[in-house]
Short mmCIF file of N, CA and C and ligand atoms in Angstrom, two decimals:
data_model
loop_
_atom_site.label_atom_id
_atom_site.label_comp_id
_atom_site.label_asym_id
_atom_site.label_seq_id
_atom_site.Cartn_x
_atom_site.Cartn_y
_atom_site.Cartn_z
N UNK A 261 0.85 -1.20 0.00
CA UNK A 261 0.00 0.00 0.00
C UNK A 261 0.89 1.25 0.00
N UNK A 262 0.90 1.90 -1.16
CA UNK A 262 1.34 3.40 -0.73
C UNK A 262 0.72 4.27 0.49
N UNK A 263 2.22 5.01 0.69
CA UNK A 263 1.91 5.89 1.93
C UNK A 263 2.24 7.76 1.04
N UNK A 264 1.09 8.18 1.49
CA UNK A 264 1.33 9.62 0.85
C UNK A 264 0.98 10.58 2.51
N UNK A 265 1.22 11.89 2.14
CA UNK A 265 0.41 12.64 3.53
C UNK A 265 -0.78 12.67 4.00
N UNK A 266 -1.64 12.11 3.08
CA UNK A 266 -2.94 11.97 3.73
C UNK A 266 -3.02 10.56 4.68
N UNK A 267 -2.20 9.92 4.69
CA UNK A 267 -2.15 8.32 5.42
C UNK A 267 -1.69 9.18 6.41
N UNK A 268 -0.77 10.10 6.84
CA UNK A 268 -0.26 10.39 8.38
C UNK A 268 -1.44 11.42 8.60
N UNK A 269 -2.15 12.08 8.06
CA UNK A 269 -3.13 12.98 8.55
C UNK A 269 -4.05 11.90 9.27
N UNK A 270 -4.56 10.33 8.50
CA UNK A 270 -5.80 9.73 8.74
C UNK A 270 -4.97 9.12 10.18
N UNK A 271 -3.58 8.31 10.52
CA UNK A 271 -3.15 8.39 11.63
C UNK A 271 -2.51 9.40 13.08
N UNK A 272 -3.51 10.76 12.52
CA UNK A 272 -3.19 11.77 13.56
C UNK A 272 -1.47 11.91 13.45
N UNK A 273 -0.51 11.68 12.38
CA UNK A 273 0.56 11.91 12.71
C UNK A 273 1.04 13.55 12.37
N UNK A 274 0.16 14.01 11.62
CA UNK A 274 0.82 15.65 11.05
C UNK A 274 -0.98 15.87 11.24
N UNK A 275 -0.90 17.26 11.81
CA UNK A 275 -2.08 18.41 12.20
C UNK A 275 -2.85 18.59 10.69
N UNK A 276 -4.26 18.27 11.25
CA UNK A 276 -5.21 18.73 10.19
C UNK A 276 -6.61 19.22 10.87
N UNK A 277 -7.40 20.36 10.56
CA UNK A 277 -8.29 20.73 10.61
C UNK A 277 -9.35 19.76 10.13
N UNK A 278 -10.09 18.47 10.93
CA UNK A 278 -10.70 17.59 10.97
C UNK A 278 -12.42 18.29 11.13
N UNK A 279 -12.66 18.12 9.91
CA UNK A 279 -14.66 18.41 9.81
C UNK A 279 -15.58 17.44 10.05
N UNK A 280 -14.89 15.92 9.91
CA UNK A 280 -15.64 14.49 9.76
C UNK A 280 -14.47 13.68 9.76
N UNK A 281 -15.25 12.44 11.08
CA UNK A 281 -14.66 11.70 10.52
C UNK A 281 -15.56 10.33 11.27
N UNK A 282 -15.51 8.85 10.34
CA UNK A 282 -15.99 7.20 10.89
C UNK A 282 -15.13 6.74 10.25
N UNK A 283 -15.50 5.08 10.46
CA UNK A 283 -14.58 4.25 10.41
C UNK A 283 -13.77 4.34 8.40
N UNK A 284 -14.71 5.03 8.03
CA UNK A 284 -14.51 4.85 6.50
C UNK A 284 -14.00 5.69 5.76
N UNK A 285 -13.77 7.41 6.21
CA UNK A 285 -13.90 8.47 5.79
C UNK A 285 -13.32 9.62 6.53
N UNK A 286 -12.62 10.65 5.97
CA UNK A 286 -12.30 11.89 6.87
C UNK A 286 -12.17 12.97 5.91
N UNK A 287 -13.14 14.01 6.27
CA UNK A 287 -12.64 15.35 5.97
C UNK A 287 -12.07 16.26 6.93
N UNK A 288 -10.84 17.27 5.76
CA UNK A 288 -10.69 18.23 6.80
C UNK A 288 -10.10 19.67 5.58
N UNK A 289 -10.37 20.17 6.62
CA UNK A 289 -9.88 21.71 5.42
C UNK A 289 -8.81 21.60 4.84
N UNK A 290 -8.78 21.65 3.41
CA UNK A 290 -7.63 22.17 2.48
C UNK A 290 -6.49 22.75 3.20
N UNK A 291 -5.76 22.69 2.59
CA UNK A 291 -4.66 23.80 3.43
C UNK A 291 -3.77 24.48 2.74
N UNK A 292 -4.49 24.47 1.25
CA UNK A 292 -4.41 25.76 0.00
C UNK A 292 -5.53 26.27 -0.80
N UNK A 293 -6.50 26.55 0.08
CA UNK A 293 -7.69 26.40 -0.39
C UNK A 293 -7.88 27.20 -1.44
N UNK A 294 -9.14 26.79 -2.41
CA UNK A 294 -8.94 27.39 -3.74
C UNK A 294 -10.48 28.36 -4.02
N UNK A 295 -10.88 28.64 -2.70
CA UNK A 295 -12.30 29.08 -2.97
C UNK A 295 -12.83 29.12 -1.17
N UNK A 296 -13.59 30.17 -0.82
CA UNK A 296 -13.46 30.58 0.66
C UNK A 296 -13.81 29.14 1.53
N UNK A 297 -14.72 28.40 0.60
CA UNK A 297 -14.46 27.11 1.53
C UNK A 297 -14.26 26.18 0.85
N UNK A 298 -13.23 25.22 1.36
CA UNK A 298 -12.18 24.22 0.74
C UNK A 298 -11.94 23.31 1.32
N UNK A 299 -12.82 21.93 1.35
CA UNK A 299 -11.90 20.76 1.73
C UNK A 299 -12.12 19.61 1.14
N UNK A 300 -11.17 18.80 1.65
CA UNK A 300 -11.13 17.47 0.96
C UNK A 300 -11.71 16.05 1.83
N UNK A 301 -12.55 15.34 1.06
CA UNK A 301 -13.04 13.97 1.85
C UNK A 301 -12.24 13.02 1.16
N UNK A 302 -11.90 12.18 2.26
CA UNK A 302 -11.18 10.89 1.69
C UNK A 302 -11.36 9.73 2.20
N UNK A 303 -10.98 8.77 1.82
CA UNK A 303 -11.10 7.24 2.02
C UNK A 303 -10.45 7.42 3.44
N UNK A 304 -10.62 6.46 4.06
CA UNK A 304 -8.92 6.29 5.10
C UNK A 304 -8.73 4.81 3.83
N UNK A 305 -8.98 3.91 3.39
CA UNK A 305 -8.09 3.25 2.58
C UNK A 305 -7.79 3.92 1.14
N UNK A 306 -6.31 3.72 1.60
CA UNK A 306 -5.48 4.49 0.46
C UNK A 306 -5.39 4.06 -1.15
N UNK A 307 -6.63 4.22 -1.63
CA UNK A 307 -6.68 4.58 -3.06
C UNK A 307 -5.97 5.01 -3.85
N UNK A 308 -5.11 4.64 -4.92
CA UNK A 308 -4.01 5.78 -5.13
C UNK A 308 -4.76 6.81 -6.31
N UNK A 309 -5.43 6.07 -7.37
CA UNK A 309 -6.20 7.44 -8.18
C UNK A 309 -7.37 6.57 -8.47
N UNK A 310 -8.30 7.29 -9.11
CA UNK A 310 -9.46 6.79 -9.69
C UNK A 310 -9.79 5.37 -10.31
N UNK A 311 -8.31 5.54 -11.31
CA UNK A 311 -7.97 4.65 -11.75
C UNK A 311 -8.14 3.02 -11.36
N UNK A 312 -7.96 3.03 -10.15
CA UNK A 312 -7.31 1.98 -9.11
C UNK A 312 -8.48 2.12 -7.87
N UNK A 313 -9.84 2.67 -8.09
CA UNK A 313 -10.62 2.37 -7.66
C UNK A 313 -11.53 0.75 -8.23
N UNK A 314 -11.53 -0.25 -6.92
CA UNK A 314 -11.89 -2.00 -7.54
C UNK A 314 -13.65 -1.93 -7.38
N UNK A 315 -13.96 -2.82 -7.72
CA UNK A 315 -15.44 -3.07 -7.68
C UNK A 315 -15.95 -2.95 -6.02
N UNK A 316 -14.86 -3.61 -5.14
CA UNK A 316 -15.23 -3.44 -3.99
C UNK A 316 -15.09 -1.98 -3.01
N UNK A 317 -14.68 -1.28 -3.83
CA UNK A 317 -14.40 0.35 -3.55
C UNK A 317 -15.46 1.15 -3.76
N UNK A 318 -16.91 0.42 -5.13
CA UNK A 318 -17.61 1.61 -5.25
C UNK A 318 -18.05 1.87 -3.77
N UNK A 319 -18.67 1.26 -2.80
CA UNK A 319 -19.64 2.13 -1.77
C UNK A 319 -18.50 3.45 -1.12
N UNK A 320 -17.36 2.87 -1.04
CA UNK A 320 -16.32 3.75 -0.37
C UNK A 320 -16.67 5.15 -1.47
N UNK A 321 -17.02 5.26 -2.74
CA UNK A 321 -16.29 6.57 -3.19
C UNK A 321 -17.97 6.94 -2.81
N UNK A 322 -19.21 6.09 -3.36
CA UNK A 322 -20.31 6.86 -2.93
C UNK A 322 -20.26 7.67 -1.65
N UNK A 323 -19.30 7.07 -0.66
CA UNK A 323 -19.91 7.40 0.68
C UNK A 323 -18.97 8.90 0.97
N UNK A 324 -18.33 9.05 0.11
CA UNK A 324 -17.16 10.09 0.22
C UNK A 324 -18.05 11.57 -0.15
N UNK A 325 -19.01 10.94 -1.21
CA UNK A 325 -20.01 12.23 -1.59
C UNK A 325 -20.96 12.57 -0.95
N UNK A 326 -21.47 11.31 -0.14
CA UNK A 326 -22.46 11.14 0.84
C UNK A 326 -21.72 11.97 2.35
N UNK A 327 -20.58 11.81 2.62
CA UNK A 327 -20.07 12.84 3.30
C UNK A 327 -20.26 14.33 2.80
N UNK A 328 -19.65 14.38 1.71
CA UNK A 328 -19.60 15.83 1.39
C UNK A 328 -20.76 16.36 1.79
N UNK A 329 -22.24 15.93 1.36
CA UNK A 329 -23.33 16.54 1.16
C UNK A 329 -23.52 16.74 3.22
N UNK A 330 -23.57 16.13 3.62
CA UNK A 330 -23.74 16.46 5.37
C UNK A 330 -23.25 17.43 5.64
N UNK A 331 -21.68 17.80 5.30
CA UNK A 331 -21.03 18.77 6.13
C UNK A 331 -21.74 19.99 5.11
N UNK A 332 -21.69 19.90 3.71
CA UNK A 332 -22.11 20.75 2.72
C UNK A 332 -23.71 21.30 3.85
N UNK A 333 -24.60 20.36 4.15
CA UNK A 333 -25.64 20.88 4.90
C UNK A 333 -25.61 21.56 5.99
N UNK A 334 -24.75 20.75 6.68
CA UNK A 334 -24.19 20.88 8.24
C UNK A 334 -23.41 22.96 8.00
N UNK A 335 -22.80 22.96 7.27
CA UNK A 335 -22.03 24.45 7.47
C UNK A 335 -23.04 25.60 6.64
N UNK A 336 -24.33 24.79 5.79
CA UNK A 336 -25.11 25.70 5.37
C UNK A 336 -25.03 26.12 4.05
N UNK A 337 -24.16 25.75 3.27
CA UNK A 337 -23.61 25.95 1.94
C UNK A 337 -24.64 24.79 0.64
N UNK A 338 -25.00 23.94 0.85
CA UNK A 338 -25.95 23.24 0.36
C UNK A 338 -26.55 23.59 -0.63
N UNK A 339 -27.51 24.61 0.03
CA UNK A 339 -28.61 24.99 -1.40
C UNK A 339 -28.25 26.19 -1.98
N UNK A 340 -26.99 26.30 -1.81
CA UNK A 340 -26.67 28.12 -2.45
C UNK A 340 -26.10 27.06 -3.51
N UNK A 341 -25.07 25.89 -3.16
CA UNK A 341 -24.15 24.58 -4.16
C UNK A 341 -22.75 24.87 -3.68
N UNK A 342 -22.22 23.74 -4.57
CA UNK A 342 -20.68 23.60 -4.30
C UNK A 342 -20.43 22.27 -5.53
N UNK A 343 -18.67 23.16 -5.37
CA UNK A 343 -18.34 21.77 -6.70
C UNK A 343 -17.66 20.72 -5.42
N UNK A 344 -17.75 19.05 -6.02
CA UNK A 344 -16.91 17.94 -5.62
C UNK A 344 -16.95 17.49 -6.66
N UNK A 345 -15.42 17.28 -6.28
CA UNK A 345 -14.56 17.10 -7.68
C UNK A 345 -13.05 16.40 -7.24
N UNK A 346 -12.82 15.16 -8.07
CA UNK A 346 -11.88 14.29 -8.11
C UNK A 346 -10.78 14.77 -8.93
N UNK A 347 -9.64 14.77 -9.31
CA UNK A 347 -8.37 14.83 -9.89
C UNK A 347 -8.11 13.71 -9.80
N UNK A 348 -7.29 13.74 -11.20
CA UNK A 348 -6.65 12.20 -11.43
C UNK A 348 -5.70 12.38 -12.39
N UNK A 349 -4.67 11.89 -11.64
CA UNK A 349 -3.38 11.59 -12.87
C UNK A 349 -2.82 12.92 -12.71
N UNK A 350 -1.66 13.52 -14.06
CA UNK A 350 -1.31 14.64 -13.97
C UNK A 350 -2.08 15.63 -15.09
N UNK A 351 -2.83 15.30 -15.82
CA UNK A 351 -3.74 16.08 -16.18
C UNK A 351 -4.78 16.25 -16.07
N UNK A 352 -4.80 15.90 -14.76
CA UNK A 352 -6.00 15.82 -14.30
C UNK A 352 -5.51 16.97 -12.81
N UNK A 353 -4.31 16.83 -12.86
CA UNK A 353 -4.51 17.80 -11.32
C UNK A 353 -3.94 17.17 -10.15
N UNK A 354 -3.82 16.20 -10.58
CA UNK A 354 -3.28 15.36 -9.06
C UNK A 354 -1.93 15.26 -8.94
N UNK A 355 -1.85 15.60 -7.45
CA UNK A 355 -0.46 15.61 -6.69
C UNK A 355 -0.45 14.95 -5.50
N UNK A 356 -1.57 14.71 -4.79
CA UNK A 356 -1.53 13.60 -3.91
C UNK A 356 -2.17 12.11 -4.57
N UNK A 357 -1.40 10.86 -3.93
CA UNK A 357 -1.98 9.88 -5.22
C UNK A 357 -2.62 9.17 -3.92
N UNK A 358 -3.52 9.72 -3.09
CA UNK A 358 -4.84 8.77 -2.43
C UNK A 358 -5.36 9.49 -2.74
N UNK A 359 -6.64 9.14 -3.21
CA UNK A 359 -8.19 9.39 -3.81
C UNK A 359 -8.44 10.44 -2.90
N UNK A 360 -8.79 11.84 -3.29
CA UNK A 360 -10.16 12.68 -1.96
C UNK A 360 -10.70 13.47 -2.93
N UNK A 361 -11.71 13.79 -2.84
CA UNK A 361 -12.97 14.69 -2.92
C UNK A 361 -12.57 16.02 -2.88
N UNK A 362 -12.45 17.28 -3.82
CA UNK A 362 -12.31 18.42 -3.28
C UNK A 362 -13.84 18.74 -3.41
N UNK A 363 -13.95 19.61 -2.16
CA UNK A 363 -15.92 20.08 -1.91
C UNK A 363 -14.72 21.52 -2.15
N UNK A 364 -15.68 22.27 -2.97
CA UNK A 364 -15.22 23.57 -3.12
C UNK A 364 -16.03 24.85 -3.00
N UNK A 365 -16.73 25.72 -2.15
CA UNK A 365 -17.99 26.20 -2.39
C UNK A 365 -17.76 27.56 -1.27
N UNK A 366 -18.53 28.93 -1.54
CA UNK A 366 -19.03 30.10 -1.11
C UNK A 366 -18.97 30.97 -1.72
N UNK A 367 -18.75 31.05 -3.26
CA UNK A 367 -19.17 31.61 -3.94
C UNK A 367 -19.00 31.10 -5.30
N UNK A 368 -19.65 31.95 -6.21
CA UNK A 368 -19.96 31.24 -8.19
C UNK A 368 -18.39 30.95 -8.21
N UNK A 369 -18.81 29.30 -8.48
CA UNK A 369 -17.05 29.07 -9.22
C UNK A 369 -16.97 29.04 -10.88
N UNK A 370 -15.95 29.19 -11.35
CA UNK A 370 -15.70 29.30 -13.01
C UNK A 370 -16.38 27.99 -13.38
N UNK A 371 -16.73 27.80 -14.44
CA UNK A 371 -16.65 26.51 -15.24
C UNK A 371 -16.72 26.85 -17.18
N UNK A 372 -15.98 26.06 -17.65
CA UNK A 372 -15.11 24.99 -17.50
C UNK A 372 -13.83 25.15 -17.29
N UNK A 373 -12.97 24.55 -16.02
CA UNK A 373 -11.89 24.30 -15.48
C UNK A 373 -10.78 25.05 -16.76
N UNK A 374 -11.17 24.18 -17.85
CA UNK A 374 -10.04 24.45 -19.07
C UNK A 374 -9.65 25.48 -19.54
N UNK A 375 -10.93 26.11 -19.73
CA UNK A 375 -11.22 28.00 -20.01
C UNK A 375 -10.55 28.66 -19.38
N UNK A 376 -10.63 28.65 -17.86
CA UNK A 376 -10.00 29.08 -16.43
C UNK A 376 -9.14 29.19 -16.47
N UNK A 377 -8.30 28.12 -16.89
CA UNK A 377 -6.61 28.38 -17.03
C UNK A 377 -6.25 29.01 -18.39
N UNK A 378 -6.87 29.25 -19.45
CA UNK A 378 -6.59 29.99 -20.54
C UNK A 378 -6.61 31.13 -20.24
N UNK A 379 -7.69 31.58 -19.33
CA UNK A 379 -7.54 32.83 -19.06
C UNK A 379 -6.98 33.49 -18.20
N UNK A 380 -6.42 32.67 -17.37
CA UNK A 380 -5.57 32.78 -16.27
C UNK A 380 -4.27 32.96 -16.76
N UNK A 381 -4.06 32.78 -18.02
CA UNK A 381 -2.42 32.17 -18.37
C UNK A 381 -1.77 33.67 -19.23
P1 5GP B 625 -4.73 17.32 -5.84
O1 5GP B 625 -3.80 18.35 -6.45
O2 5GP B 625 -4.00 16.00 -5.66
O3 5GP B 625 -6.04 17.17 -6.51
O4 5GP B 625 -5.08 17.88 -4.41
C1 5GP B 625 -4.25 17.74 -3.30
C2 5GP B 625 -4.72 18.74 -2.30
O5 5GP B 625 -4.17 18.41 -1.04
C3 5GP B 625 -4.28 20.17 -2.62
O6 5GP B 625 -5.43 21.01 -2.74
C4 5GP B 625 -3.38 20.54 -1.45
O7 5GP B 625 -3.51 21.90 -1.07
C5 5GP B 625 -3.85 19.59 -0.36
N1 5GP B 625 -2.80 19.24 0.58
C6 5GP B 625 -1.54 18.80 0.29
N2 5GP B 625 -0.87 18.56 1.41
C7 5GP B 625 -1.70 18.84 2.43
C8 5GP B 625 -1.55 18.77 3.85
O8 5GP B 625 -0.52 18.40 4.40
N3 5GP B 625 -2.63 19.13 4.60
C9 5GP B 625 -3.81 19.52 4.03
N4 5GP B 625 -4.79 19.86 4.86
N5 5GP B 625 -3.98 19.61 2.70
C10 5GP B 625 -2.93 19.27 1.91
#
């Protein structure tokens, strides 16, 4: 099993701003957040990308969204919306290689992603 920083966050070994967490799952705030509220839900089993999600993994990723939407309720952000959104690979965005959820939401975000960086550039 790969070990990345989110494996020492899910064993309390390096400080994280913890929003949720059971036996299956933990969010906690970003800690480059990309939008006034920013965090990530993840497995505690270390997924390395999408990719490499098995048949016995789907309930794990449902339940990752099924998180999002609680705290999404729970902090009140819900029915105004929010993006969750996976990265995968390197064009896809990914730099940590266990699976999490970015919930991204408190105000209109851009779409499409692709545009964003054209115009950004
Ligand atoms: P990715 O680029 O893989 O889709 O997203 C990785 C995310 O993890 C980034 O948004 C990055 O800011 C966040 N991140 C990386 N290291 C840490 C850390 O040590 N603590 C927290 N809270 N977030 C981290």
């Amino acid at each position: 099993m790969s070990e990345t920083i989110f494996t020492k966050i899910i064993n309390k070994e390096i400080p994280a701003d913890i929003l949720y967490e059971d036996e299956l799952a933990l969010a906690f705030s970003d800690i480059n957040p990309q939008a006034p509220i920013h965090f990530l839900v993840i497995p505690k089993k270390p997924i390395v990308t999408i990719n490499d999600i098995a048949p016995e993994d789907k309930a794990i990723v449902g339940h990752l969204y099924w998180v999002a939407a609680q705290i999404a309720k729970e902090k009140g952000f819900a029915e105004d919306g929010y993006r969750a959104v996976m990265n995968c690979n390197e064009n896809g965005g990914q730099t940590v290689y266990h699976i999490h959820l970015h919930v991204l939401a408190g105000k209109p975000l851009g779409w499409p992603p692709y545009q964003e960086r054209l115009k950004a550039k």
